Coordinates of C-alpha atoms in Angstrom, one line a residue:
X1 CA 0.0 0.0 0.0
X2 CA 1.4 3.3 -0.7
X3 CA 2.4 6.1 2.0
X4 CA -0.4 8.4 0.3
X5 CA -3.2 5.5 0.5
X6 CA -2.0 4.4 3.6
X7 CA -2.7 7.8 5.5
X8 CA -5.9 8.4 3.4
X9 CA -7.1 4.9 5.1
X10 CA -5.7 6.3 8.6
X11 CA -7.9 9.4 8.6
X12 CA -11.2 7.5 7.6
X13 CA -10.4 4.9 10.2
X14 CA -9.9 7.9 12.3
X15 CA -13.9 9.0 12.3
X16 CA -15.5 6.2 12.8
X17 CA -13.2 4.0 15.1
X18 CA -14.6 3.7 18.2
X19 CA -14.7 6.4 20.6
X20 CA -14.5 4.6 24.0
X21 CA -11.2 5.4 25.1
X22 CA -11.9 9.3 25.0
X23 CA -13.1 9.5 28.6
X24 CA -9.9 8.2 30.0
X25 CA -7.9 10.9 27.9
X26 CA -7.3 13.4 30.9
X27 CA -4.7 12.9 33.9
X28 CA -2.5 10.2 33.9
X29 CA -3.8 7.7 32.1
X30 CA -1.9 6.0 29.5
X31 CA -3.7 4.4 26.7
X32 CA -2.2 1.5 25.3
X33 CA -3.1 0.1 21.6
X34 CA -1.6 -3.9 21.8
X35 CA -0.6 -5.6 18.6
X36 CA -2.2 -9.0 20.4
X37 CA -5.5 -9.9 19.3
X38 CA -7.0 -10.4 23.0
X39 CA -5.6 -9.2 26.0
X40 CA -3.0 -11.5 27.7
X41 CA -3.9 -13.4 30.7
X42 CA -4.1 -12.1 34.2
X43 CA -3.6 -14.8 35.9
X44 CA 0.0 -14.5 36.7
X45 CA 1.5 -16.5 34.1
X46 CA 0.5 -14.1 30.4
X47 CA 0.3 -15.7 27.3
X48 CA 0.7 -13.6 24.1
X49 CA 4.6 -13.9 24.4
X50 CA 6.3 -11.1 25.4
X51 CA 3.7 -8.5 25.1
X52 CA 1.6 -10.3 27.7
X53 CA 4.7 -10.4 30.1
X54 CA 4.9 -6.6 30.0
X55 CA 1.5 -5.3 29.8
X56 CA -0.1 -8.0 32.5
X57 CA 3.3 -9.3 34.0
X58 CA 5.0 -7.1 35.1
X59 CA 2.4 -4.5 36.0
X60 CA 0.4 -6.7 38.4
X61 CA 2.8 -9.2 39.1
X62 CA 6.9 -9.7 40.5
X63 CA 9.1 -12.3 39.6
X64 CA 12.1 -13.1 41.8
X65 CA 14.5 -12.0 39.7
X66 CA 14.0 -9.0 36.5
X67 CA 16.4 -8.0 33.9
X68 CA 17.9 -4.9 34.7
X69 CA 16.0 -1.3 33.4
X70 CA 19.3 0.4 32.8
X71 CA 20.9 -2.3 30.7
X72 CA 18.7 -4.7 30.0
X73 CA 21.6 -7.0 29.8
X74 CA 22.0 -7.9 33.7
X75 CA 19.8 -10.2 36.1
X76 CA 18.7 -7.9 38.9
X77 CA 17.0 -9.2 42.3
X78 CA 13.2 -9.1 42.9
X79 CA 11.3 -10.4 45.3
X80 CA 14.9 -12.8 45.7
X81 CA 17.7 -10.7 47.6
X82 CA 20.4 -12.7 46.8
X83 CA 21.0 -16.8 45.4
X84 CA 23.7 -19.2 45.0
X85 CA 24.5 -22.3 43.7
X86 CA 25.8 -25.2 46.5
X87 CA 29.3 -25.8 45.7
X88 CA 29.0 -29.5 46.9
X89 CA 26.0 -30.1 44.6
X90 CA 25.3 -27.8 41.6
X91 CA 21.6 -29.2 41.0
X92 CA 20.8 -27.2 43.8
X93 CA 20.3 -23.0 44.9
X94 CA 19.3 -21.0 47.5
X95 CA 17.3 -18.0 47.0
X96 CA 16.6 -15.9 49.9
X97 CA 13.6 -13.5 49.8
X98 CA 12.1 -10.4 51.0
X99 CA 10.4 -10.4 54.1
X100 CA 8.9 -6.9 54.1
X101 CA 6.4 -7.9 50.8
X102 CA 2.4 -8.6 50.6
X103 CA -0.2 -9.8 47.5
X104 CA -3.0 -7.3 47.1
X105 CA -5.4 -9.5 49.1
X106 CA -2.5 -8.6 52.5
X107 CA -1.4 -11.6 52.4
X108 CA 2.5 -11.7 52.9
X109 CA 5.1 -13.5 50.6
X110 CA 6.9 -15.6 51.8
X111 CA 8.9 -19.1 51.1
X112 CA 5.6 -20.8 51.1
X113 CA 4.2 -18.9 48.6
X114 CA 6.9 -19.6 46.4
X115 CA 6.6 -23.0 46.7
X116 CA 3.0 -22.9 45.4
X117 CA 4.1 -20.9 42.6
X118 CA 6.2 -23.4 41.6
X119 CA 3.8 -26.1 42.2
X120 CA 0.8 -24.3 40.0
X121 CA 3.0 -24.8 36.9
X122 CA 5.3 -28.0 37.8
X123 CA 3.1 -30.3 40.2
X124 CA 0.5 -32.4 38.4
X125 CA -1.0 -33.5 42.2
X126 CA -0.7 -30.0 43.6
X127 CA -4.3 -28.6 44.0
X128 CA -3.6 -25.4 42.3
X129 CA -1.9 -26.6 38.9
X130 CA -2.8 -25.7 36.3
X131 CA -2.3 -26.8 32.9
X132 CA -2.9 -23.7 30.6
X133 CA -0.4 -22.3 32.7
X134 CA 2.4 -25.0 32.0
X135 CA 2.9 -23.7 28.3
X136 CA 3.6 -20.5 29.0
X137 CA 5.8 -21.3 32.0
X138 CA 7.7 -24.9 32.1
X139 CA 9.9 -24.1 28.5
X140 CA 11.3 -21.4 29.9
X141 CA 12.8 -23.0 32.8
X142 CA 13.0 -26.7 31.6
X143 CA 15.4 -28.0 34.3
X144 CA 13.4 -27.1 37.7
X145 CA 12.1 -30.0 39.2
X146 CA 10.9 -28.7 42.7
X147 CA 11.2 -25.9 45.3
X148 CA 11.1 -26.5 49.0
X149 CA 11.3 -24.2 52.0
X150 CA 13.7 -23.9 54.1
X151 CA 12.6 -21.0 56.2
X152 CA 10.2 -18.0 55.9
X153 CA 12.5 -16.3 54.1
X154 CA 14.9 -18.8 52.1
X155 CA 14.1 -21.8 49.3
X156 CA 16.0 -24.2 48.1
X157 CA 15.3 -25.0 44.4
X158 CA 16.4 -28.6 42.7
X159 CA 17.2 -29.1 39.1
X160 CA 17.5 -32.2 36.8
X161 CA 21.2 -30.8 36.0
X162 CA 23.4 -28.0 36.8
X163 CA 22.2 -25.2 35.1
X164 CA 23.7 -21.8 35.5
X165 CA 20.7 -20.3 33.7
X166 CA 18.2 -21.3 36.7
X167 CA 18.5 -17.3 38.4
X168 CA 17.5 -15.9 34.7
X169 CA 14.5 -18.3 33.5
X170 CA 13.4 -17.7 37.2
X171 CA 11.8 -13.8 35.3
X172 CA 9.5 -15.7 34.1
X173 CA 8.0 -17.0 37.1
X174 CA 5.0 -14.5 38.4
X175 CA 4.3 -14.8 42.2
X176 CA 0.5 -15.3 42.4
X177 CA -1.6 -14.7 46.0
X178 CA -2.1 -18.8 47.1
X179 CA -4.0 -17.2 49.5
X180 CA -6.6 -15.3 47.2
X181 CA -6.5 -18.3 45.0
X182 CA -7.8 -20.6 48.0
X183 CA -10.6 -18.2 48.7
X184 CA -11.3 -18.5 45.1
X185 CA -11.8 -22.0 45.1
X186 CA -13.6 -22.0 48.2
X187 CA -16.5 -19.9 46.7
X188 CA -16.7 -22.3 43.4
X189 CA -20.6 -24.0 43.8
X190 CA -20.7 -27.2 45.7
X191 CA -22.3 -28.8 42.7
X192 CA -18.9 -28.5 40.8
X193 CA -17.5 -31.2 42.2
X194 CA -14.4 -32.9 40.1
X195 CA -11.4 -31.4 41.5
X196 CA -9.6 -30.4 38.3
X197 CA -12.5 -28.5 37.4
X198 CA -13.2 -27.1 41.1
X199 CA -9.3 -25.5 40.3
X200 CA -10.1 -24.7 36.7
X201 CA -12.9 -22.4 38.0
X202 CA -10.8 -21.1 40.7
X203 CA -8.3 -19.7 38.5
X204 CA -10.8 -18.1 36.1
X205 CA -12.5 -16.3 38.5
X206 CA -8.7 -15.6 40.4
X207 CA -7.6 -14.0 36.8
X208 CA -11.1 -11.9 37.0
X209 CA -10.1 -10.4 40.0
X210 CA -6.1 -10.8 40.4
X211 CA -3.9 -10.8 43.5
X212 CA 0.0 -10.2 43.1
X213 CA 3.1 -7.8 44.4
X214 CA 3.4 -6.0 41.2
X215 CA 3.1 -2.0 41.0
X216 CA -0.3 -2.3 39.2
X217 CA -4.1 -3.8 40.0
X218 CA -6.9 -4.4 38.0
X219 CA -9.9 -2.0 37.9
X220 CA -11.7 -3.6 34.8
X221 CA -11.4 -6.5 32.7
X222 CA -13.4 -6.9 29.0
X223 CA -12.1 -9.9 27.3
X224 CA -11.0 -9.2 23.6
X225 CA -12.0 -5.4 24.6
X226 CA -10.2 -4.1 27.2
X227 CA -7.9 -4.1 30.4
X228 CA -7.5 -1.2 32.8
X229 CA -4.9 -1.6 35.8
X230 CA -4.6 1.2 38.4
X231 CA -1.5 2.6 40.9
X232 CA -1.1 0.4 43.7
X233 CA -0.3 3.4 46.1
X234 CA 0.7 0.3 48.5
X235 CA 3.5 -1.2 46.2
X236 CA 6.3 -2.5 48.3
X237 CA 9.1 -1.2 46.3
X238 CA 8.4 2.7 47.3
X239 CA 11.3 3.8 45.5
X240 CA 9.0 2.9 41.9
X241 CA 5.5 3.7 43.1
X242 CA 4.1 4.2 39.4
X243 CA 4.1 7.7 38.2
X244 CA 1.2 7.2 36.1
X245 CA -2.6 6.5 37.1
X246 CA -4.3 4.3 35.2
X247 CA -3.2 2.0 32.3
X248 CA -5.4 1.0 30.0
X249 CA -5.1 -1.6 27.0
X250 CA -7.1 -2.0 24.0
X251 CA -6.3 -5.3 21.7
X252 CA -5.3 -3.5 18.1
X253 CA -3.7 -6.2 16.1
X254 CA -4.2 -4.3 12.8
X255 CA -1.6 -2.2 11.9
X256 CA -3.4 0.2 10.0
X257 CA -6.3 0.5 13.1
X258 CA -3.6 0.6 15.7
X259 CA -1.9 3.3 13.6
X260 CA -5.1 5.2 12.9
X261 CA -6.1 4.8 16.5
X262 CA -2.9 7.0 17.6
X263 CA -3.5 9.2 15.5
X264 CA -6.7 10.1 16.1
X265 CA -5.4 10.9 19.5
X266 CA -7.3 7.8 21.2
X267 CA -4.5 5.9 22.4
X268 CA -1.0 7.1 23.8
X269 CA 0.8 4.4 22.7
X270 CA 1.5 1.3 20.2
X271 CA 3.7 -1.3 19.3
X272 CA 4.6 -1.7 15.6
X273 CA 3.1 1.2 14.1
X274 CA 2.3 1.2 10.0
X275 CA 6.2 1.8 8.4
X276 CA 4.4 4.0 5.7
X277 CA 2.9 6.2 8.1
X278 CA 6.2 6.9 10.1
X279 CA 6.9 9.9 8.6
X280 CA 3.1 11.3 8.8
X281 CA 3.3 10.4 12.7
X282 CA 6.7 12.5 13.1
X283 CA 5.3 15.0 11.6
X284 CA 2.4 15.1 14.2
X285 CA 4.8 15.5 16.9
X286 CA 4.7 11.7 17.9
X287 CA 8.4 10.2 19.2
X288 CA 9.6 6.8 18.1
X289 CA 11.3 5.0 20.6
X290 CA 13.5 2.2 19.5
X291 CA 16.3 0.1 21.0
X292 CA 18.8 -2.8 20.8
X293 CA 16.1 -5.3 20.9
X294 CA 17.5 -8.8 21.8
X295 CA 14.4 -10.5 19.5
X296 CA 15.3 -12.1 15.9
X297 CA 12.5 -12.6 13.2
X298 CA 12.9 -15.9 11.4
X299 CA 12.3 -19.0 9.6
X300 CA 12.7 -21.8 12.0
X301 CA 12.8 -25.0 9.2
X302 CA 11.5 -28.5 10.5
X303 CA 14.2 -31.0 9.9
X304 CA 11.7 -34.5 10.2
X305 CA 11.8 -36.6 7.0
X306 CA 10.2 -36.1 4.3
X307 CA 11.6 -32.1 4.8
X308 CA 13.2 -30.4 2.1
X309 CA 15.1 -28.6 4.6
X310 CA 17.0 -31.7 6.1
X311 CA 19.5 -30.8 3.4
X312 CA 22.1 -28.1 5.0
X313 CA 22.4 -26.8 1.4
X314 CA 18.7 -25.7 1.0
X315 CA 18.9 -24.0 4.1
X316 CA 21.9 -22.9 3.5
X317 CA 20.4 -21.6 0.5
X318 CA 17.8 -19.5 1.8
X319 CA 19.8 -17.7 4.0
X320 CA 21.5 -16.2 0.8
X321 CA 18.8 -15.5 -1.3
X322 CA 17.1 -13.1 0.8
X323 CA 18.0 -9.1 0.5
X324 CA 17.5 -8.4 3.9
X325 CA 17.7 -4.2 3.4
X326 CA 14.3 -5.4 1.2
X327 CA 12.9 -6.3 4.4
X328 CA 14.5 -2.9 6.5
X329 CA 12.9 -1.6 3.7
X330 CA 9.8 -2.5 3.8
X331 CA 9.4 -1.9 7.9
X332 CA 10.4 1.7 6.8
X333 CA 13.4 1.5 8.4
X334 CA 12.8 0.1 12.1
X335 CA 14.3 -3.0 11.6
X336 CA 18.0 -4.3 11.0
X337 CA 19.3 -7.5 9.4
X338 CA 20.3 -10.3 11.1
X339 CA 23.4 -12.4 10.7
X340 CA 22.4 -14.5 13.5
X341 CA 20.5 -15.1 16.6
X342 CA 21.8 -12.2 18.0
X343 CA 23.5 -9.2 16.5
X344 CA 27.4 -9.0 15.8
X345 CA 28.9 -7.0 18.3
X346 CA 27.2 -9.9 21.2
X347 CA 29.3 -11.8 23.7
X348 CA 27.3 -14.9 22.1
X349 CA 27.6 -14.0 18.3
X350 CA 31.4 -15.9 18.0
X351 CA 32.8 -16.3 14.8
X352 CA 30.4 -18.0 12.7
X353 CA 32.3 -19.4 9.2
X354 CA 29.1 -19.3 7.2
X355 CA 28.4 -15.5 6.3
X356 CA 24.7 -14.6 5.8
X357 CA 24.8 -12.5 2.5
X358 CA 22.6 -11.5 -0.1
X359 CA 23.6 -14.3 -2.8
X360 CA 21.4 -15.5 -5.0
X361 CA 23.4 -16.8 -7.7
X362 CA 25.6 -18.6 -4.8
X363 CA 21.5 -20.1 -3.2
X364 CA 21.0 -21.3 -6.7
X365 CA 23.8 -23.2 -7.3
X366 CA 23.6 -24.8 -3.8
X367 CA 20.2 -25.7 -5.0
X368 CA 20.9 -27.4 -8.3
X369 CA 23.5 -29.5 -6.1
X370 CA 20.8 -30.6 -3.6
X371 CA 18.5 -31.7 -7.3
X372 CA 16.3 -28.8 -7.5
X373 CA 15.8 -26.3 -10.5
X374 CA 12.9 -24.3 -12.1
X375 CA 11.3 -27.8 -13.1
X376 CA 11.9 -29.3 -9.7
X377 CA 11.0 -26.5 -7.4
X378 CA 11.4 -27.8 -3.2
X379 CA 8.1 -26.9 -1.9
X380 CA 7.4 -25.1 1.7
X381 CA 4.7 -24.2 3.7
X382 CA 5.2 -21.6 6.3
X383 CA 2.8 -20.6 9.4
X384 CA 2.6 -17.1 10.2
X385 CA 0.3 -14.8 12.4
X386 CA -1.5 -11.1 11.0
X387 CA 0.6 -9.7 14.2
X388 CA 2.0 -10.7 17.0
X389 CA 5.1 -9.7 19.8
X390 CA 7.7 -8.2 17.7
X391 CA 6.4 -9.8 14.8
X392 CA 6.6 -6.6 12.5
X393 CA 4.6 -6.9 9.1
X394 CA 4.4 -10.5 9.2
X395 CA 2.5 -11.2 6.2
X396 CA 3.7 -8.5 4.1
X397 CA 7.2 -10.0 5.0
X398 CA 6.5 -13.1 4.4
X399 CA 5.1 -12.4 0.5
X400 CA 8.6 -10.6 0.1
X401 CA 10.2 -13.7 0.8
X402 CA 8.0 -16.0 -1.2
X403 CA 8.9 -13.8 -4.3
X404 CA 12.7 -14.0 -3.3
X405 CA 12.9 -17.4 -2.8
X406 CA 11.0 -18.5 -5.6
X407 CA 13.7 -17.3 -8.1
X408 CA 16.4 -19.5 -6.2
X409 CA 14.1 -22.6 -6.8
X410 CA 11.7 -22.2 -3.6
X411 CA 8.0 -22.6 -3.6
X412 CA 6.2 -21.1 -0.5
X413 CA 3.4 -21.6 0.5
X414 CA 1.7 -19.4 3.5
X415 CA -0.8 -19.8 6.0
X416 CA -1.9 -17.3 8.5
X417 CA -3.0 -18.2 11.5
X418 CA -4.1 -16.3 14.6
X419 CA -0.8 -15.3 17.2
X420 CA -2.4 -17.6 20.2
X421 CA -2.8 -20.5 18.0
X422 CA 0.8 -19.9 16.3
X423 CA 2.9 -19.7 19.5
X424 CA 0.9 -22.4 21.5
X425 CA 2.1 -24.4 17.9
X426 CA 5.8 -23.8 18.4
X427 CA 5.5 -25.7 21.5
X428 CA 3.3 -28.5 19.7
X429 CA 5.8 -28.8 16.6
X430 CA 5.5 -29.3 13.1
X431 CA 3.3 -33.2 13.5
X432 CA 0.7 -31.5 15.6
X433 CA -2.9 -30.7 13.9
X434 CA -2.2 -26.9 14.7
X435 CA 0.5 -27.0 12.6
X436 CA -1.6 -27.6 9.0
X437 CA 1.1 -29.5 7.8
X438 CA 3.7 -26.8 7.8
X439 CA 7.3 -27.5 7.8
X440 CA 8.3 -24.0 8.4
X441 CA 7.0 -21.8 11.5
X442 CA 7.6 -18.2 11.7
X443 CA 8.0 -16.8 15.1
X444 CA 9.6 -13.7 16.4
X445 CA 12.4 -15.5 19.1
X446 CA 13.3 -13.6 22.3
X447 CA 17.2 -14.0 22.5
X448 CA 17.2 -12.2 25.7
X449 CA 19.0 -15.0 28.0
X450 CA 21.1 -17.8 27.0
X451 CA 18.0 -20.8 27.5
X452 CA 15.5 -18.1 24.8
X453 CA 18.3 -17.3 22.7
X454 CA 20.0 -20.2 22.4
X455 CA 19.4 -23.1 24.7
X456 CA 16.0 -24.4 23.9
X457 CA 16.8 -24.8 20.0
X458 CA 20.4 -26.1 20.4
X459 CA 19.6 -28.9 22.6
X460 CA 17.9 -31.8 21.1
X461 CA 15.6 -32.6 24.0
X462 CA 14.2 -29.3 23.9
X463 CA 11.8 -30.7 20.8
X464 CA 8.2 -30.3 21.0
X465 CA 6.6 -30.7 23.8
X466 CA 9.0 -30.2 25.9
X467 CA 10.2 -26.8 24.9
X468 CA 10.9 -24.7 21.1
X469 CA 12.9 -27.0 19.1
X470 CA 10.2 -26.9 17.0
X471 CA 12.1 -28.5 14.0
X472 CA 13.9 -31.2 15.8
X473 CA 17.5 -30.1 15.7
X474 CA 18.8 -33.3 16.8
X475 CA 22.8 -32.6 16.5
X476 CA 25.4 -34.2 18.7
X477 CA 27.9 -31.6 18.0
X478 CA 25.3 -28.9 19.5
X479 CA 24.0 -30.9 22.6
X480 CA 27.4 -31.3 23.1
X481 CA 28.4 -27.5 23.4
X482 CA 25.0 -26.8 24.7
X483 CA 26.0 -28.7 27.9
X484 CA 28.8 -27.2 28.3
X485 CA 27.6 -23.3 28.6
X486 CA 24.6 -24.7 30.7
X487 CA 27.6 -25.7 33.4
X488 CA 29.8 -23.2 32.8
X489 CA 29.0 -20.6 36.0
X490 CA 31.4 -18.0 35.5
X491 CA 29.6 -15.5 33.6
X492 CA 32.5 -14.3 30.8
X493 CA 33.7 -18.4 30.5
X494 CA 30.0 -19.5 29.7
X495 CA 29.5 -16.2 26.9
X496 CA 32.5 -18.5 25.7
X497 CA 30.9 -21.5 25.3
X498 CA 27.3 -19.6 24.2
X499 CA 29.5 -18.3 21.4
X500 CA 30.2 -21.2 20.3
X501 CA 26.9 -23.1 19.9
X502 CA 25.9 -19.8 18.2
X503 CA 28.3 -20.5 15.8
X504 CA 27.4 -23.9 15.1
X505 CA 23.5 -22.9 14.8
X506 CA 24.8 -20.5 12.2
X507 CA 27.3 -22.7 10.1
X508 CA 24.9 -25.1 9.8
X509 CA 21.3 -23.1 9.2
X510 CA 19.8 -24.3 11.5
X511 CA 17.5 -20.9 10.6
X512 CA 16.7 -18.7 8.3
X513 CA 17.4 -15.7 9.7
X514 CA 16.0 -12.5 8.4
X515 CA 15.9 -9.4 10.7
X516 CA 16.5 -8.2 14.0
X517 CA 13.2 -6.3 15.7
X518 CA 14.1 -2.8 17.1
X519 CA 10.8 -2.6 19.3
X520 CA 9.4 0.3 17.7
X521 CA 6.9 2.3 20.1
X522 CA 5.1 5.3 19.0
X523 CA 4.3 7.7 22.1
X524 CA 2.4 10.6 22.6
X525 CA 4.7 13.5 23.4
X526 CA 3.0 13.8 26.6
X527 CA 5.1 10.7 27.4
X528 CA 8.0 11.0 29.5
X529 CA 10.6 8.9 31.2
X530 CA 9.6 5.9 28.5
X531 CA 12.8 3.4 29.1
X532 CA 12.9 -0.6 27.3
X533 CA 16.5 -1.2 26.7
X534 CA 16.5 -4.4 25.8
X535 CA 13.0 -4.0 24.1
X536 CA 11.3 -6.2 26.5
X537 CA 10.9 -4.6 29.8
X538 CA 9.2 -1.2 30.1
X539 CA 10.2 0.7 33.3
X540 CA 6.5 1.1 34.2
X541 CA 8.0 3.2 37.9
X542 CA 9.7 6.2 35.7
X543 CA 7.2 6.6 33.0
X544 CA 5.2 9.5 33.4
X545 CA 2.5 12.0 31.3
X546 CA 2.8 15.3 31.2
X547 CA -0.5 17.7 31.7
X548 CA -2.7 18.3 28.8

């Protein structure tokens, strides 16, 4: 679509989209336009990726641990104070905890609490787990087995294997109120009486009405509508007491309605605005905030027989037949393009030997070698979402691609699905129904910790449904190296050894990698103090709106 008819769709869109966000539009209150489709869930454990971590995560919710809101690079303490490893056994760590914290409910935190936590997501007999929880959860911290208390104010965790990643996957852990959740279940009707479903019906009606540590709590709650979250005034932490008043979040995953939505002043703020409107929303006096985002949009290629991509040289190929500046291009500029998982100047990127380049005539011949030519095309299907969590343009993108690659002997073919279905998928694999016989998913990948970036493709047993390994790598040379960062626990040793099963991931596509994400985020100019350094984590505590 062109810049002109792109902003000519913008200002109709503008009249007659909905005008139920206008009475929030004085004070404090930041208006949010999502690129999800529904808004995450409130539960404690957010689906949606990593949009839902930010927007319902970390706003009503604390984890033990947080990456830093300076750096974004650095593990920073929580509701945790401090944790180490036992020298004598290295499947084992001590956290110790704040004592001075409470859920909104009053109820204090404490060692038991994290035990239930842990429990809710890892303990099949526990009453509180829950299994829509587990997906969003368990692959992003595949080794913890159990947690146990030790005191009111220490807990010892237990892992299959010494892992030196346990104190970062432990972010994504969200401490839930057992207490509120026990009162929940106590009010669900007599009649219900199967326990599974007794603790099903608690948890809906806990994520109705929500009870964590975080800096946020929930005023209102309109499924597929809306989400507004309000100051707690009570928040532990009193040095990042939220600025702001109110949050509220609409669901906007079209581009062009998110866009026009801004910019018909009834939201504050969206992810992923329309690339050909950048320059109209500039001009309006909106900033564009973008950063080093640690996130990588690519093609992740099943490697199960029957596969055109089992041969390295069709992978191989792709990854030269690309012009990635198309894609820059077509993201009008927000984007950058990848030579790898993470970007070159990372303690992880090594020295890969195989140099991602625009080469088509180099893709082609690599082609021909594995038996394929304009009469023998290798076919592909691809699943993709409309939007998603740093998913960009996806379909656009993917369009660009199919063009690309079908002049280097590639036939693609593309189905859309929605971003729920897509991501539960890359969990499922490339066998499951959800998949519609793909052998090629396309998900934005978070690298921002060694297990996300890294980890959970590298090592074979990460395959479906244990974690991402959504294609099966299955390579001894890679679970090899993988083990060895994953037990390396001096931090400059292991981004050694992460370097180096980067580097194999790379020499032998194992992706096709396209672009890096920069998080792009259009904000009002009434928006102050907006910080996301690594592209994941919003400082909620230092953003703040100026008067009208």
């Amino acid at each position: 679509m062109s810049s002109r008819r792109t902003i000519s769709v913008l200002a109709a869109m503008a009249v007659t989209l909905a005008t139920s966000t206008s009475a929030f539009a004085q004070g404090k209150t930041l208006r949010i336009g999502m690129t999800a489709s529904d808004i995450p869930k409130t539960h404690g454990q957010p689906d949606q990726a990593f949009e839902g971590n930010r927007l319902t995560g970390l706003t009503m919710y604390d984890a033990l641990t947080a990456w830093d809101y300076k750096t974004g690079t650095k593990i920073m303490p929580v509701l945790a104070t401090e944790w180490a490893v036992s020298p004598d056994d290295k499947t084992k760590w001590t956290f110790k905890l704040r004592s001075d914290v409470t859920f909104k409910d009053g109820s204090p935190f404490n060692a038991d609490a994290v035990v239930w936590n842990v429990q809710k997501v890892l303990d099949k007999t526990a009453q509180q787990f829950d299994q829509s929880q587990v997906g969003w959860t368990v692959p992003r911290m595949p080794t913890l087995r159990s947690a146990r208390k030790i005191d009111d104010t220490t807990v010892e965790f237990t892992t299959s294997e010494p892992d030196s990643f346990l104190p970062l996957n432990l972010a994504n852990l969200f401490m839930a109120s057992p207490a509120h959740w026990r009162a929940k279940l106590a009010a669900v009707p007599a009649e219900v009486t199967d326990p599974a479903q007794r603790s099903a019906k608690a948890w809906e009606e806990f994520a109705k009405d929500p009870s964590g540590t975080g800096a946020f709590t929930l005023a209102r709650f309109v499924p597929r509508e809306r989400l507004e979250l309000v100051r707690n005034d009570k928040y532990w932490d009193k040095s990042r007491v939220p600025k702001i008043d109110r949050i509220v979040m609409i669901p906007l995953p079209d581009v062009t309605s998110r866009t026009a939505a801004l910019l018909a002043g009834q939201v504050d703020f969206v992810e992923a605005p329309a690339p050909d409107a950048v320059t109209s929303i500039r001009a309006r006096g909106f900033n564009i905030a973008t950063s080093q985002s640690a996130h990588v949009w690519p093609w992740q290629p099943s490697l199960l027989p029957g596969s055109p991509w089992q041969d390295k040289r069709v992978r191989q190929a792709a990854n030269l037949c690309i012009d990635r500046n198309d894609l820059v291009a077509l993201n009008g500029g927000i984007a950058e393009p990848a030579l790898g998982m993470m970007r070159s100047g990372h303690p992880w990127f090594g020295k890969p030997t195989f140099k991602l380049r625009y080469d088509p005539d180099e893709g082609r011949r690599l082609m021909k070698d594995a038996g394929y030519s304009d009469g023998k095309l290798a076919t592909v299907k691809v699943i993709t979402a409309i939007s998603g969590s740093a998913m960009m343009q996806p379909l656009p993108m993917n369009e660009l691609i199919q063009e690309a690659f079908r002049k280097c002997y590639i036939d693609v073919k593309i189905e859309v699905l929605e971003w729920g279905t897509l991501f539960t998928n890359w969990r499922e694999g490339p066998t499951a129904a959800s998949a519609r016989g793909a052998n090629t998913t396309n998900v934005s990948i978070a690298t921002i910790d060694p297990f996300f970036a890294l980890a959970r493709f590298a090592d074979s047993r990460m395959a479906p449904p244990v974690s991402n390994n959504w294609g099966s790598i299955n390579d001894p040379e890679l679970d090899r190296l993988s083990r060895a960062a994953r037990t390396t626990f001096e931090p400059e040793a292991r981004d050694l050894a992460l370097s180096k099963v980067h580097e194999r991931l790379v020499d032998e596509a194992m992706f096709i990698f396209f672009v890096h994400e920069v998080a792009p985020r259009v904000l009002s100019p009434r928006i102050t103090g907006f910080s996301a350094p690594n592209g994941y984590y919003i400082d909620w505590a230092a953003l703040d709106m100026k008067p009208e």
